[in-house]
Coordinates of C-alpha atoms in Angstrom, one line a residue:
M19 CA 109.0 115.5 114.1
R20 CA 109.2 114.7 117.8
S21 CA 108.4 111.6 119.9
I22 CA 105.4 111.7 122.1
N23 CA 103.7 109.2 124.4
I24 CA 101.0 107.3 122.5
T25 CA 98.5 108.1 125.3
E26 CA 98.8 111.8 124.2
I27 CA 96.8 111.1 121.0
P28 CA 93.2 112.3 121.7
G29 CA 90.3 110.1 121.0
F30 CA 92.0 106.9 122.1
L31 CA 92.3 105.0 125.4
F32 CA 94.8 102.2 126.0
G33 CA 94.7 99.4 128.5
H34 CA 96.5 96.2 129.4
A35 CA 95.4 93.2 131.5
Q36 CA 97.5 90.1 132.1
N37 CA 98.0 87.0 134.1
E38 CA 101.7 86.9 134.8
E39 CA 101.8 83.4 136.3
A40 CA 100.0 82.0 133.2
A41 CA 102.0 84.2 130.9
T42 CA 99.1 85.6 128.8
G43 CA 97.2 88.8 128.5
C44 CA 95.1 91.2 126.5
T45 CA 95.6 94.8 125.2
V46 CA 92.8 97.0 124.1
I47 CA 92.6 100.4 122.3
L48 CA 89.3 102.2 122.8
A49 CA 87.7 104.8 120.5
E50 CA 84.6 105.9 122.4
E51 CA 83.4 108.2 119.6
G52 CA 84.4 105.7 116.9
A53 CA 87.3 105.6 114.6
V54 CA 87.7 104.8 110.9
A55 CA 89.4 101.5 110.7
G56 CA 91.3 99.3 108.3
V57 CA 93.2 96.0 108.6
S58 CA 95.9 94.0 106.7
V59 CA 96.5 90.3 107.4
R60 CA 99.8 89.3 105.9
G61 CA 100.6 86.1 107.9
G62 CA 99.7 82.7 106.8
A63 CA 98.2 81.5 110.2
P64 CA 95.9 84.3 111.4
G65 CA 93.4 84.3 114.2
T66 CA 91.0 87.3 113.9
R67 CA 87.6 88.6 114.8
E68 CA 85.4 91.0 112.8
T69 CA 88.0 91.8 110.2
D70 CA 85.6 91.2 107.2
L71 CA 83.5 94.2 108.2
L72 CA 86.6 96.4 107.7
K73 CA 86.6 95.8 104.0
S74 CA 86.2 99.1 102.2
E75 CA 82.9 98.0 100.5
N76 CA 81.1 96.9 103.7
L77 CA 78.6 98.9 105.7
V78 CA 80.2 99.8 109.0
Q79 CA 82.5 102.8 108.7
S80 CA 84.0 103.0 112.2
V81 CA 84.8 100.8 115.2
H82 CA 84.8 101.4 118.9
A83 CA 87.8 99.2 120.0
V84 CA 90.5 97.0 118.7
F85 CA 92.0 94.2 120.9
M86 CA 95.1 92.1 120.7
A87 CA 95.2 89.0 122.9
G88 CA 97.3 85.9 123.7
G89 CA 95.7 82.5 124.1
S90 CA 95.7 81.4 120.5
A91 CA 92.1 81.1 119.2
Y92 CA 90.8 80.9 122.7
G93 CA 91.8 84.5 123.3
L94 CA 89.2 85.8 120.9
Q95 CA 86.8 85.4 123.9
A96 CA 88.3 88.7 125.2
G97 CA 86.3 90.5 122.6
G98 CA 83.0 89.6 124.3
G99 CA 84.1 91.2 127.5
I100 CA 85.2 94.3 125.7
M101 CA 81.7 94.5 124.1
E102 CA 80.1 94.2 127.5
A103 CA 82.2 97.0 129.0
L104 CA 81.4 99.3 126.1
E105 CA 77.7 98.4 126.1
A106 CA 77.5 99.3 129.8
R107 CA 78.7 102.8 128.9
G108 CA 76.3 103.2 126.0
I109 CA 79.0 103.0 123.3
G110 CA 78.3 101.3 120.0
F111 CA 76.8 101.3 116.6
T112 CA 73.2 102.4 116.7
T113 CA 70.6 99.8 115.6
Q114 CA 66.8 99.8 116.0
A115 CA 67.0 97.6 119.1
A116 CA 70.4 98.3 120.7
K117 CA 73.8 99.9 120.5
V118 CA 76.2 97.3 119.2
P119 CA 79.9 97.9 120.0
I120 CA 82.1 97.1 117.0
V121 CA 85.2 95.3 118.3
P122 CA 87.6 93.7 115.8
G123 CA 90.6 91.9 117.2
A124 CA 93.4 89.4 116.6
I125 CA 95.3 86.8 118.7
L126 CA 98.8 85.4 119.0
Y127 CA 100.0 82.0 120.2
D128 CA 101.6 82.1 123.7
L129 CA 100.5 78.7 125.1
T130 CA 104.0 77.2 125.4
I131 CA 105.1 79.2 128.4
G132 CA 103.2 79.7 131.7
S133 CA 99.9 77.8 131.5
S134 CA 98.3 76.4 128.3
T135 CA 94.9 76.2 130.0
V136 CA 94.6 79.9 131.3
R137 CA 93.8 82.2 128.4
P138 CA 92.4 85.7 127.9
D139 CA 88.6 85.6 128.4
S140 CA 85.7 88.0 128.7
H141 CA 86.7 88.9 132.2
M142 CA 90.2 89.9 131.1
G143 CA 88.8 91.8 128.2
R144 CA 86.6 93.8 130.6
Q145 CA 89.6 94.4 132.9
A146 CA 91.7 95.8 130.0
C147 CA 88.8 98.2 129.2
E148 CA 88.5 99.3 132.8
N149 CA 92.3 99.9 133.0
A150 CA 92.0 102.0 129.8
F151 CA 89.0 104.1 131.2
L152 CA 91.0 104.6 134.4
N153 CA 94.1 105.7 132.5
K154 CA 96.2 103.1 134.2
P155 CA 99.9 103.2 133.1
F156 CA 100.4 101.8 129.6
S157 CA 103.7 100.0 129.7
N158 CA 106.1 98.3 127.3
G159 CA 107.5 94.8 127.7
N160 CA 105.8 91.9 129.6
Y161 CA 102.3 93.4 129.7
G162 CA 99.0 92.8 128.1
V163 CA 99.2 90.8 124.8
G164 CA 103.0 90.8 125.2
T165 CA 103.0 88.9 128.5
G166 CA 103.7 85.5 127.0
A167 CA 105.2 86.6 123.7
V168 CA 108.4 84.8 122.6
V169 CA 110.6 85.1 119.5
G170 CA 113.2 83.0 117.7
K171 CA 111.5 79.6 118.2
I172 CA 112.8 77.6 115.2
S173 CA 115.1 75.6 117.5
G174 CA 112.8 75.3 120.5
D175 CA 112.2 77.3 123.6
Q176 CA 115.6 76.5 125.0
F177 CA 117.0 78.8 122.2
A178 CA 114.1 81.3 122.1
M179 CA 114.0 84.8 123.7
K180 CA 111.3 86.9 125.2
G181 CA 109.1 89.1 123.1
G182 CA 106.7 91.7 124.4
V183 CA 104.5 94.6 123.7
G184 CA 105.8 98.0 122.6
S185 CA 104.4 101.5 121.8
F186 CA 105.8 104.5 120.0
A187 CA 104.3 107.7 118.6
V188 CA 105.4 110.9 116.9
Q189 CA 103.9 114.3 116.2
V190 CA 104.5 116.5 113.1
D191 CA 102.8 119.9 113.4
D192 CA 99.2 118.9 114.3
L193 CA 99.5 115.3 113.0
Q194 CA 99.9 112.5 115.5
V195 CA 100.7 108.9 114.6
G196 CA 101.5 106.0 117.0
A197 CA 101.6 102.2 117.1
V198 CA 101.1 99.5 119.6
V199 CA 102.8 96.2 118.6
A200 CA 103.0 92.7 120.1
V201 CA 106.2 91.0 119.0
N202 CA 105.8 87.2 119.0
C203 CA 107.5 86.4 115.7
F204 CA 108.9 83.1 114.3
G205 CA 112.1 84.8 113.2
D206 CA 114.7 87.2 114.7
V207 CA 114.3 90.9 115.5
I208 CA 116.8 93.2 113.8
D209 CA 117.5 96.9 114.4
P210 CA 117.0 98.1 110.8
Y211 CA 119.5 101.0 111.2
S212 CA 122.5 99.2 112.8
Q213 CA 121.5 95.7 111.5
R214 CA 122.2 94.5 115.0
R215 CA 120.4 91.3 116.0
L216 CA 118.4 92.2 119.1
A217 CA 116.5 88.9 119.8
G218 CA 116.1 85.5 118.2
V219 CA 117.7 82.1 118.3
Y220 CA 120.3 82.4 121.1
D221 CA 122.7 79.7 122.3
R222 CA 123.0 80.3 126.0
K223 CA 126.1 78.2 126.4
E224 CA 128.1 79.9 123.6
H225 CA 126.5 83.3 124.1
T226 CA 125.9 83.4 120.4
Y227 CA 123.0 84.3 118.2
R228 CA 122.2 81.8 115.4
K229 CA 120.5 83.3 112.3
T230 CA 117.0 82.0 111.8
E231 CA 117.4 82.2 108.1
A232 CA 120.5 80.1 108.3
V233 CA 118.7 77.4 110.3
L234 CA 115.9 77.5 107.7
I235 CA 118.3 76.8 104.9
E236 CA 119.9 74.0 106.8
Q237 CA 116.5 72.4 107.4
M238 CA 115.1 73.0 103.9
A239 CA 115.1 69.3 103.0
A240 CA 113.4 68.3 106.3
S241 CA 109.8 66.9 106.2
P242 CA 107.1 69.6 106.5
S243 CA 105.7 69.8 110.0
N244 CA 103.6 72.1 112.3
R245 CA 106.3 72.5 114.9
F246 CA 106.8 76.2 114.1
S247 CA 103.1 77.3 114.3
E248 CA 103.5 79.1 117.7
N249 CA 103.9 82.7 116.5
T250 CA 102.2 85.8 115.2
S251 CA 103.0 89.5 115.7
L252 CA 100.2 92.0 115.9
G253 CA 99.9 95.7 115.8
T254 CA 97.5 98.7 115.7
V255 CA 98.5 102.1 114.3
V256 CA 96.4 105.1 115.6
T257 CA 96.3 108.6 114.2
N258 CA 94.3 111.8 114.2
A259 CA 94.7 112.0 110.4
A260 CA 91.5 112.2 108.3
L261 CA 91.3 108.9 106.4
T262 CA 88.7 107.0 104.4
K263 CA 88.1 103.4 105.1
A264 CA 90.0 102.5 101.9
Q265 CA 93.0 104.6 102.9
S266 CA 93.0 103.0 106.3
N267 CA 93.1 99.6 104.7
K268 CA 95.9 100.5 102.3
L269 CA 98.0 102.1 105.1
S270 CA 97.5 99.0 107.3
D271 CA 99.1 97.1 104.4
V272 CA 102.0 99.7 104.1
A273 CA 102.5 99.5 107.9
H274 CA 103.7 95.9 107.5
N275 CA 106.9 97.3 106.0
G276 CA 107.8 98.0 109.7
F277 CA 107.5 94.3 110.4
A278 CA 109.5 93.4 107.3
R279 CA 112.3 95.7 108.3
T280 CA 112.6 94.4 111.9
M281 CA 111.6 90.7 111.7
I282 CA 113.6 88.2 109.6
P283 CA 111.8 86.3 108.2
S284 CA 108.4 88.0 108.5
H285 CA 104.9 87.1 107.2
T286 CA 105.6 83.3 107.1
F287 CA 103.1 80.6 106.7
V288 CA 103.3 80.0 110.5
D289 CA 102.9 83.7 111.5
G290 CA 99.5 85.3 111.6
D291 CA 100.8 88.8 111.3
T292 CA 98.0 91.4 111.4
L293 CA 98.0 95.2 111.6
F294 CA 95.0 97.5 112.2
S295 CA 94.7 101.2 111.5
L296 CA 92.5 103.6 113.5
S297 CA 91.8 107.2 112.6
T298 CA 89.9 109.9 114.4
G299 CA 89.8 112.1 111.2
E300 CA 90.8 115.5 112.7
V301 CA 93.8 116.5 110.5
E302 CA 94.0 116.7 106.7
V303 CA 97.3 115.3 105.5
D304 CA 99.0 114.0 102.4
V305 CA 98.6 110.2 102.8
N306 CA 102.1 109.8 101.2
S307 CA 103.6 111.1 104.4
L308 CA 101.7 108.5 106.3
S309 CA 103.1 105.9 104.0
F310 CA 106.4 106.7 105.7
L311 CA 105.2 107.3 109.2
Y312 CA 103.0 104.1 109.5
P313 CA 105.9 101.6 109.0
Y314 CA 108.3 103.9 111.0
V315 CA 106.2 103.9 114.2
V316 CA 105.6 100.2 113.8
E317 CA 109.3 99.4 113.5
Q318 CA 110.1 101.7 116.5
A319 CA 107.4 100.0 118.6
V320 CA 108.9 96.6 117.7
L321 CA 112.3 97.8 119.0
K322 CA 110.7 99.2 122.2
A323 CA 109.0 95.9 122.9
I324 CA 112.2 93.8 122.6
K325 CA 114.3 96.2 124.7
A326 CA 111.7 96.4 127.4
A327 CA 111.0 92.7 127.7
K328 CA 112.2 90.8 130.8
R329 CA 113.1 87.2 131.5
S330 CA 110.0 85.2 132.2
H331 CA 109.3 81.5 132.8
G332 CA 112.9 80.5 131.9
I333 CA 112.9 82.5 128.7
I334 CA 115.7 85.0 128.6
A335 CA 115.4 88.5 127.2
Y336 CA 117.4 91.1 125.3
Q337 CA 118.6 92.6 128.6
N338 CA 120.2 89.2 129.6
V339 CA 122.4 88.5 126.6
K340 CA 125.8 89.3 125.2
Y341 CA 125.9 90.1 121.5
R342 CA 127.6 87.8 119.0
V343 CA 126.3 86.3 115.8
K344 CA 127.3 82.9 114.6

């Protein structure tokens, strides 16, 4: 097994678009010839588009793009721009009257930094598509959907740290598997191998991490509130493996193990954690091997996102902190 750049996987194009001043953005993964798709929504506060059609029993078998955007529910507007960009190139599901691009997507909440009134829209969706078609650099950190991502928010933004977008891919013989992940979790981010805390609730005066799980236990008796609902981590796994729609859905579910191993806690009532799977169907493979590789590339993409993130709008990043756990 060797690491590759995710842009080396044929059949997919990757593009970011962002507004750095407003701290929001959009990331798109295009499959011009279509890709078999699945999805798994594990979080309790999701914001999604066109995910019902990915159910195994439903008609459409492939999609032409998946997008991940900031802006909370407003960011779903980016999907319309992506559809317009694909329609202009004659890409879509053939119907009697027109070709209809199939574009599922999901959003995360990033309205607390930058501007709460500037969100991904159809123009930003088209821009992300054009950047993908032009093979613009596909970077990790404060780009696309990760532009306004923040983690460790249980004690407020003054203790939070910068999240971001990350990508990671591997090749085993002819098989290629990769993930693009936006890290905007309620909890902390942990390296699952060293158990080192990379990002989360950070006391800037004491230069000390507080454990989100410890804060949760302290506040267990507090009155329920909505003050934590500013989260959600998203991801898309892409592969050249030959998968059915049912297998794609199951592997999307398995891929969430990558979130569970790196985000503590994960899949909470205030996270909308959603993972997609896209397959071009070129390589026959034992799906049990993918049951290992899917969460592996997800967890590695999470680590890439955090380590590449940079300070933004007063929110510090992994690169700015000293490591101590309280």
